[in-house]
CSV table of C-alpha atoms and ligand atoms in Angstrom, one decimal:
chain,number,residue,atom,x,y,z
A,1,MET,CA,-14.9,-211.9,18.5
A,2,SER,CA,-17.9,-211.7,16.1
A,3,VAL,CA,-19.5,-208.5,15.0
A,4,ASN,CA,-22.5,-209.2,17.2
A,5,ASP,CA,-20.3,-209.6,20.2
A,6,GLY,CA,-18.8,-206.2,19.4
A,7,SER,CA,-22.2,-204.5,19.2
A,8,ALA,CA,-23.5,-206.1,22.2
A,9,LEU,CA,-20.4,-205.0,24.2
A,10,PHE,CA,-20.9,-201.5,22.9
A,11,ALA,CA,-24.5,-201.4,23.8
A,12,ALA,CA,-23.8,-202.4,27.3
A,13,ARG,CA,-21.0,-199.9,27.8
A,14,LEU,CA,-23.2,-197.1,26.2
A,15,ASN,CA,-25.8,-198.1,28.6
A,16,GLU,CA,-23.3,-198.0,31.7
A,17,ILE,CA,-22.0,-194.6,30.7
A,18,ALA,CA,-25.5,-193.2,30.2
A,19,THR,CA,-26.4,-194.5,33.7
A,20,ALA,CA,-23.4,-192.8,35.2
A,21,THR,CA,-23.9,-189.5,33.3
A,22,GLU,CA,-27.5,-189.5,34.4
A,23,ARG,CA,-26.6,-189.9,38.0
A,24,LEU,CA,-24.0,-187.2,37.9
A,25,LEU,CA,-26.2,-184.8,36.1
A,26,GLU,CA,-28.9,-185.2,38.5
A,27,GLN,CA,-26.5,-184.6,41.3
A,28,LEU,CA,-25.0,-181.5,39.7
A,29,LEU,CA,-28.5,-180.1,38.9
A,30,GLY,CA,-29.7,-180.2,42.4
A,31,PHE,CA,-32.2,-177.6,43.9
A,32,ASP,CA,-29.9,-176.2,46.6
A,33,PRO,CA,-27.6,-173.3,45.9
A,34,MET,CA,-23.7,-173.9,45.6
A,35,SER,CA,-21.4,-171.5,47.3
A,36,ARG,CA,-21.6,-167.9,45.7
A,37,GLU,CA,-25.0,-168.8,44.2
A,38,ARG,CA,-27.8,-166.9,46.0
A,39,ALA,CA,-30.6,-169.1,45.1
A,40,ARG,CA,-31.7,-171.7,42.4
A,41,PRO,CA,-35.2,-170.7,41.3
A,42,ARG,CA,-37.3,-173.8,41.4
A,43,ARG,CA,-38.9,-173.5,37.9
A,44,LEU,CA,-35.5,-172.9,36.2
A,45,VAL,CA,-33.9,-176.0,37.9
A,46,GLU,CA,-37.0,-178.1,37.1
A,47,ALA,CA,-36.8,-177.1,33.4
A,48,MET,CA,-33.0,-177.8,33.3
A,49,ARG,CA,-33.6,-181.1,34.8
A,50,TYR,CA,-36.4,-181.8,32.3
A,51,ALA,CA,-33.9,-180.8,29.5
A,52,CYS,CA,-31.1,-182.9,30.8
A,53,LEU,CA,-32.4,-185.8,32.6
A,54,GLY,CA,-34.4,-189.1,31.7
A,55,GLY,CA,-33.5,-189.4,28.0
A,56,GLY,CA,-30.9,-189.0,25.2
A,57,LYS,CA,-28.5,-191.6,24.0
A,58,ARG,CA,-25.6,-190.0,26.0
A,59,PHE,CA,-23.4,-190.7,22.9
A,60,ARG,CA,-21.1,-187.6,23.7
A,61,PRO,CA,-20.4,-188.7,27.3
A,62,PHE,CA,-19.6,-192.1,25.8
A,63,LEU,CA,-17.0,-190.5,23.5
A,64,VAL,CA,-15.4,-188.6,26.1
A,65,VAL,CA,-15.3,-191.4,28.7
A,66,GLU,CA,-13.8,-193.9,26.1
A,67,SER,CA,-11.3,-191.4,24.6
A,68,ALA,CA,-10.2,-190.6,28.1
A,69,ALA,CA,-9.9,-194.4,28.9
A,70,LEU,CA,-7.3,-194.7,26.1
A,71,PHE,CA,-5.0,-192.6,28.5
A,72,ALA,CA,-6.0,-194.2,31.8
A,73,VAL,CA,-7.9,-191.1,33.0
A,74,SER,CA,-10.1,-191.9,36.1
A,75,ARG,CA,-13.7,-192.5,35.2
A,76,ASP,CA,-14.7,-189.8,37.7
A,77,ARG,CA,-12.9,-187.0,35.9
A,78,ALA,CA,-14.0,-188.0,32.4
A,79,LEU,CA,-17.5,-188.2,33.6
A,80,MET,CA,-17.3,-184.5,34.8
A,81,ALA,CA,-16.1,-183.5,31.5
A,82,ALA,CA,-18.8,-185.7,29.7
A,83,ALA,CA,-21.6,-184.1,32.0
A,84,ALA,CA,-20.3,-180.5,31.0
A,85,LEU,CA,-20.5,-181.4,27.3
A,86,GLU,CA,-23.8,-183.1,27.8
A,87,CYS,CA,-25.2,-179.7,29.3
A,88,VAL,CA,-24.0,-177.9,26.2
A,89,HIS,CA,-25.6,-180.6,24.0
A,90,CYS,CA,-28.9,-180.4,25.9
A,91,TYR,CA,-29.0,-176.6,25.7
A,92,SER,CA,-28.4,-176.9,21.9
A,93,LEU,CA,-31.4,-179.0,21.7
A,94,VAL,CA,-33.7,-176.9,23.7
A,95,HIS,CA,-33.0,-173.7,21.6
A,96,ASP,CA,-32.9,-175.6,18.3
A,97,ASP,CA,-36.4,-176.8,19.1
A,98,MET,CA,-37.8,-173.4,19.6
A,99,PRO,CA,-40.3,-171.8,17.4
A,100,ALA,CA,-37.9,-169.3,16.1
A,101,MET,CA,-35.6,-171.9,15.0
A,102,ASP,CA,-36.9,-175.6,14.1
A,103,ASN,CA,-40.2,-175.2,15.8
A,104,ASP,CA,-40.5,-178.8,17.1
A,105,ASP,CA,-42.8,-180.1,19.8
A,106,LEU,CA,-41.3,-183.5,20.5
A,107,ARG,CA,-37.9,-184.4,21.7
A,108,ARG,CA,-36.5,-187.6,23.1
A,109,GLY,CA,-40.3,-188.9,23.1
A,110,ARG,CA,-41.6,-186.0,25.2
A,111,PRO,CA,-42.8,-182.3,24.8
A,112,THR,CA,-39.9,-180.1,24.1
A,113,VAL,CA,-38.9,-177.7,26.8
A,114,HIS,CA,-40.7,-174.6,25.6
A,115,LYS,CA,-43.9,-176.8,25.3
A,116,ALA,CA,-43.5,-178.4,28.7
A,117,PHE,CA,-42.7,-175.1,30.3
A,118,ASP,CA,-42.9,-171.9,28.2
A,119,GLU,CA,-40.5,-170.0,25.7
A,120,ALA,CA,-38.7,-167.7,28.2
A,121,THR,CA,-38.0,-170.5,30.4
A,122,ALA,CA,-36.5,-172.4,27.5
A,123,ILE,CA,-34.3,-169.5,26.7
A,124,LEU,CA,-33.1,-169.2,30.3
A,125,VAL,CA,-32.7,-173.1,30.5
A,126,GLY,CA,-30.1,-172.5,27.5
A,127,ASP,CA,-28.4,-169.7,29.1
A,128,SER,CA,-28.1,-171.6,32.4
A,129,LEU,CA,-27.0,-174.9,31.0
A,130,LEU,CA,-24.2,-173.4,28.7
A,131,THR,CA,-23.0,-171.2,31.7
A,132,PHE,CA,-23.2,-174.4,33.9
A,133,ALA,CA,-20.9,-176.4,31.5
A,134,PHE,CA,-18.1,-174.1,32.2
A,135,ASP,CA,-18.7,-174.0,36.0
A,136,ILE,CA,-18.4,-177.9,35.8
A,137,LEU,CA,-15.1,-177.8,33.8
A,138,SER,CA,-13.6,-175.1,36.2
A,139,ARG,CA,-13.9,-177.6,39.3
A,140,ALA,CA,-10.9,-179.3,40.5
A,141,GLU,CA,-12.9,-182.8,40.5
A,142,THR,CA,-12.7,-182.3,36.7
A,143,HIS,CA,-8.8,-182.3,36.7
A,144,PRO,CA,-6.4,-181.1,39.6
A,145,ASP,CA,-4.2,-179.4,36.9
A,146,SER,CA,-5.7,-176.0,36.2
A,147,GLY,CA,-3.8,-176.0,32.8
A,148,ILE,CA,-5.7,-179.0,31.7
A,149,ARG,CA,-9.0,-177.3,33.0
A,150,ILE,CA,-8.3,-174.3,31.0
A,151,ALA,CA,-7.6,-176.4,27.9
A,152,LEU,CA,-10.9,-178.1,28.3
A,153,VAL,CA,-12.8,-174.8,28.7
A,154,LYS,CA,-11.1,-173.3,25.6
A,155,ALA,CA,-11.8,-176.4,23.5
A,156,LEU,CA,-15.4,-176.5,24.6
A,157,ALA,CA,-15.9,-172.7,24.0
A,158,ARG,CA,-14.5,-173.0,20.6
A,159,GLY,CA,-16.7,-176.1,19.8
A,160,ALA,CA,-19.9,-174.5,21.1
A,161,GLY,CA,-19.6,-170.9,20.0
A,162,LEU,CA,-19.3,-168.6,17.1
A,163,GLY,CA,-16.9,-170.9,15.0
A,164,GLY,CA,-18.7,-174.1,16.2
A,165,MET,CA,-22.0,-175.0,17.1
A,166,ALA,CA,-23.8,-171.8,17.3
A,167,GLY,CA,-22.1,-170.6,14.1
A,168,GLY,CA,-23.3,-173.8,12.4
A,169,GLN,CA,-26.9,-173.1,13.7
A,170,MET,CA,-26.6,-169.7,12.2
A,171,LEU,CA,-25.5,-171.3,8.7
A,172,ASP,CA,-28.3,-173.8,9.0
A,173,LEU,CA,-31.0,-171.1,9.5
A,174,ALA,CA,-29.5,-169.1,6.9
A,175,ALA,CA,-29.4,-172.0,4.2
A,176,GLU,CA,-33.3,-172.1,4.8
A,177,GLY,CA,-33.3,-168.8,3.0
A,178,ARG,CA,-35.0,-167.0,5.8
A,179,PHE,CA,-32.6,-164.1,5.7
A,180,ALA,CA,-32.7,-163.5,2.1
A,181,THR,CA,-35.4,-163.4,-0.6
A,182,ALA,CA,-34.5,-166.7,-2.0
A,183,PRO,CA,-32.6,-169.7,-0.5
A,184,PRO,CA,-28.8,-169.6,-1.3
A,185,ARG,CA,-27.6,-172.4,-3.5
A,186,LEU,CA,-25.2,-174.4,-1.3
A,187,GLY,CA,-22.9,-176.8,-2.7
A,188,LEU,CA,-21.7,-180.1,-0.9
A,189,ALA,CA,-18.5,-178.3,0.6
A,190,ASP,CA,-20.8,-175.7,2.1
A,191,VAL,CA,-23.1,-178.3,3.7
A,192,GLU,CA,-20.2,-180.2,5.0
A,193,GLU,CA,-18.9,-177.0,6.6
A,194,LEU,CA,-22.2,-176.1,8.1
A,195,GLN,CA,-22.6,-179.7,9.5
A,196,ALA,CA,-19.2,-179.8,10.7
A,197,MET,CA,-19.9,-176.8,12.7
A,198,LYS,CA,-23.5,-177.3,14.1
A,199,THR,CA,-23.0,-181.0,14.9
A,200,GLY,CA,-19.5,-182.1,14.2
A,201,ALA,CA,-17.6,-179.4,16.6
A,202,LEU,CA,-19.4,-180.9,19.9
A,203,LEU,CA,-18.8,-184.5,18.8
A,204,ARG,CA,-15.2,-183.6,18.0
A,205,PHE,CA,-14.7,-182.0,21.4
A,206,ALA,CA,-16.1,-185.1,23.1
A,207,CYS,CA,-13.1,-187.0,21.4
A,208,VAL,CA,-10.3,-184.5,22.0
A,209,ALA,CA,-11.5,-184.0,25.6
A,210,GLY,CA,-10.1,-187.5,26.5
A,211,ALA,CA,-6.8,-186.5,24.9
A,212,ILE,CA,-6.7,-183.4,26.8
A,213,LEU,CA,-7.6,-184.8,30.1
A,214,GLY,CA,-5.0,-187.6,29.3
A,215,ALA,CA,-2.3,-185.1,28.4
A,216,ALA,CA,-1.8,-187.0,25.1
A,217,ASP,CA,1.1,-186.2,22.8
A,218,ALA,CA,0.3,-184.4,19.7
A,219,ASP,CA,-0.1,-187.3,17.4
A,220,ARG,CA,-2.6,-189.1,19.5
A,221,ARG,CA,-4.6,-186.0,20.0
A,222,ALA,CA,-4.4,-185.3,16.4
A,223,ALA,CA,-5.7,-189.0,15.8
A,224,LEU,CA,-8.8,-188.4,18.0
A,225,ASP,CA,-9.3,-185.1,16.5
A,226,ARG,CA,-9.4,-186.7,12.9
A,227,PHE,CA,-11.7,-189.6,14.4
A,228,GLY,CA,-14.0,-186.9,16.0
A,229,ALA,CA,-14.3,-185.0,12.8
A,230,ALA,CA,-15.2,-188.0,10.7
A,231,ILE,CA,-17.9,-189.3,13.2
A,232,GLY,CA,-19.1,-185.7,13.7
A,233,GLU,CA,-20.0,-185.6,10.0
A,234,ALA,CA,-21.3,-189.0,9.9
A,235,PHE,CA,-23.6,-188.4,12.8
A,236,GLN,CA,-25.4,-185.5,11.1
A,237,ILE,CA,-25.6,-187.5,7.9
A,238,ALA,CA,-27.4,-190.2,10.0
A,239,ASP,CA,-29.7,-187.7,11.7
A,240,ASP,CA,-30.7,-186.4,8.2
A,241,LEU,CA,-31.4,-190.1,6.7
A,242,LEU,CA,-33.4,-190.6,9.9
A,243,ASP,CA,-35.5,-187.6,9.1
A,244,VAL,CA,-36.3,-189.0,5.7
A,245,GLU,CA,-36.5,-192.7,6.7
A,246,GLY,CA,-37.5,-192.9,10.3
A,247,ASP,CA,-40.7,-192.5,12.3
A,248,ALA,CA,-41.4,-190.1,15.1
A,249,ALA,CA,-42.2,-192.9,17.5
A,250,THR,CA,-38.9,-194.7,17.1
A,251,VAL,CA,-36.6,-191.5,16.6
A,252,GLY,CA,-38.5,-189.6,19.5
A,253,LYS,CA,-38.7,-186.4,17.5
A,254,ALA,CA,-40.8,-185.4,14.4
A,255,THR,CA,-39.4,-186.7,11.1
A,256,HIS,CA,-40.1,-185.8,7.5
A,257,LYS,CA,-39.5,-181.9,8.2
A,258,ASP,CA,-36.1,-181.1,6.7
A,259,ALA,CA,-37.0,-181.1,3.0
A,260,GLU,CA,-40.0,-178.8,3.7
A,261,ALA,CA,-38.1,-176.5,5.8
A,262,HIS,CA,-35.3,-176.4,3.0
A,263,LYS,CA,-32.7,-177.6,5.4
A,264,ALA,CA,-29.3,-177.8,3.8
A,265,THR,CA,-28.5,-181.5,4.3
A,266,THR,CA,-26.3,-184.0,2.4
A,267,VAL,CA,-29.4,-186.1,1.7
A,268,ALA,CA,-31.0,-182.9,0.0
A,269,ILE,CA,-27.8,-182.3,-2.0
A,270,MET,CA,-26.8,-186.0,-3.1
A,271,GLY,CA,-30.0,-188.0,-2.4
A,272,VAL,CA,-30.4,-191.0,0.1
A,273,ALA,CA,-28.4,-193.5,-1.6
A,274,SER,CA,-25.4,-191.5,-2.0
A,275,ALA,CA,-25.6,-189.9,1.5
A,276,ARG,CA,-25.5,-193.3,2.9
A,277,GLU,CA,-22.4,-194.2,1.0
A,278,ARG,CA,-20.7,-191.0,2.2
A,279,LEU,CA,-21.9,-192.2,5.8
A,280,HIS,CA,-20.1,-195.5,5.4
A,281,ALA,CA,-17.1,-193.9,4.0
A,282,LEU,CA,-16.9,-191.7,7.0
A,283,VAL,CA,-17.2,-194.6,9.3
A,284,ALA,CA,-14.5,-196.3,7.6
A,285,GLN,CA,-12.3,-193.1,7.8
A,286,ALA,CA,-13.3,-192.8,11.6
A,287,GLU,CA,-12.0,-196.3,12.2
A,288,ALA,CA,-8.8,-195.8,10.3
A,289,ALA,CA,-8.1,-192.6,12.3
A,290,LEU,CA,-7.8,-195.0,15.4
A,291,GLY,CA,-5.1,-196.9,14.0
A,292,PRO,CA,-2.4,-195.5,16.5
A,293,PHE,CA,-4.4,-197.0,19.3
A,294,GLY,CA,-4.6,-200.6,18.1
A,295,THR,CA,-7.0,-203.0,19.9
A,296,ASP,CA,-7.5,-200.4,22.9
A,297,ALA,CA,-9.8,-198.5,20.6
A,298,ALA,CA,-12.2,-201.3,19.9
A,299,MET,CA,-15.0,-199.4,21.8
A,300,LEU,CA,-14.4,-196.3,19.7
A,301,LYS,CA,-14.6,-198.3,16.7
A,302,ALA,CA,-17.8,-199.9,17.6
A,303,ALA,CA,-19.1,-196.3,18.4
A,304,ALA,CA,-18.4,-195.3,14.7
A,305,ARG,CA,-20.4,-198.2,13.4
A,306,PHE,CA,-23.1,-197.4,15.7
A,307,VAL,CA,-23.3,-193.9,14.1
A,308,ALA,CA,-24.4,-195.5,10.7
A,309,GLU,CA,-26.5,-198.2,12.2
A,310,ARG,CA,-28.4,-196.2,15.0
A,311,ARG,CA,-32.3,-196.2,14.4
A,312,ALA,CA,-32.9,-193.3,17.0
B,1,LIG,C1,-29.6,-184.8,18.1
B,1,LIG,O1,-28.4,-185.3,18.9
B,1,LIG,C2,-29.1,-183.6,17.6
B,1,LIG,C3,-28.1,-183.6,16.4
B,1,LIG,C4,-26.9,-183.1,16.7
B,1,LIG,C5,-28.2,-184.4,15.1
B,1,LIG,P1,-28.6,-186.8,19.4
B,1,LIG,O2,-29.0,-187.9,18.4
B,1,LIG,O3,-27.4,-187.2,20.0
B,1,LIG,O4,-29.7,-186.6,20.6
B,1,LIG,P2,-30.0,-187.4,22.0
B,1,LIG,O5,-28.9,-186.6,22.9
B,1,LIG,O6,-29.6,-188.7,21.8
B,1,LIG,O7,-31.3,-187.0,22.2
B,2,LIG,C1,-29.2,-180.0,15.3
B,2,LIG,O1,-29.5,-180.4,13.9
B,2,LIG,C2,-28.1,-179.7,15.6
B,2,LIG,C3,-27.9,-178.9,16.9
B,2,LIG,C4,-26.9,-178.1,17.1
B,2,LIG,C5,-28.9,-179.1,18.0
B,2,LIG,P1,-31.1,-180.9,13.8
B,2,LIG,O2,-31.9,-179.6,13.8
B,2,LIG,O3,-31.1,-181.7,12.5
B,2,LIG,O4,-31.3,-181.7,15.1
B,2,LIG,P2,-32.6,-182.4,15.4
B,2,LIG,O5,-32.9,-183.3,14.1
B,2,LIG,O6,-33.5,-181.5,15.7
B,2,LIG,O7,-32.2,-183.3,16.6
B,3,LIG,MG1,-31.8,-177.6,13.5
B,4,LIG,MG1,-33.8,-179.5,14.9
B,5,LIG,MG1,-32.3,-183.5,12.3
């Protein structure tokens, strides 16, 4: 199979999983209350739907579904875990864009949630999406075995919280120097840790979720964990390169902002050319981590290459 065939197959699969994720999120984020909910305030549901539907690459759902497929997990179960993760991801974007954080007006080619609605609503969208993710994971449709559901809850909580995404966002803001008189001097290892947390942790969860759903043995779970860590780091380097080299019309969000905001990025520390080299090395590392799965992991290998090649 030529490389082109591989990327065409990947694009088709990403599109298929994005459509299925969209359909499920649209159903989960309905206007009617569920049992033990009193009511779903219309404005909040509308803003949550605005944050979650009609955009995004759905790369994390793709990783959940494809890593789960290695263990023959049913698509319906994998999509539930994927939808939960996408809720956390979308919440992270809503809050990341708010004036107190990165102060962005454009996301996925549209006004950010606090622009389309208002700041208070955007805060509550985040609160509600984060909570909703765990609601989704707790349901029997995600997995009939409650032990597996708890393992998913724990892994997502660790990836999203204090020692994961939210903690990484704290380090990202601190690195700008906004909590000190001068920006702290960060080395490459500090930036790698910050990025592994703010972005890597959720991507890593995406890959490990498949292993959890499939009750994988320790070796296979560790292999997916290594894969997730490598593409997690690669993903943020690619995002930082897009900030420097991309344009808002293609990327769907403002570009050329990180340097001025004193963001701690690999690009800022080592320059564009070395950051790109590091990106390619991480993609190779990610592909190598999939060794134990042989040709079954072709889609995940294509996903690693996509991380480096993406233009949006
Ligand atoms: C953007 O994530 C935020 C980062 C972690 C770099 P994505 O590039 O996956 O954004 P969407 O979901 O496709 O919009
Ligand atoms: C975002 O990093 C990481 C998140 C946890 C949302 P960025 O701040 O670089 O993401 P973009 O560029 O706004 O999507
Ligand atoms: Mg940010
Ligand atoms: Mg941002
Ligand atoms: Mg960015």
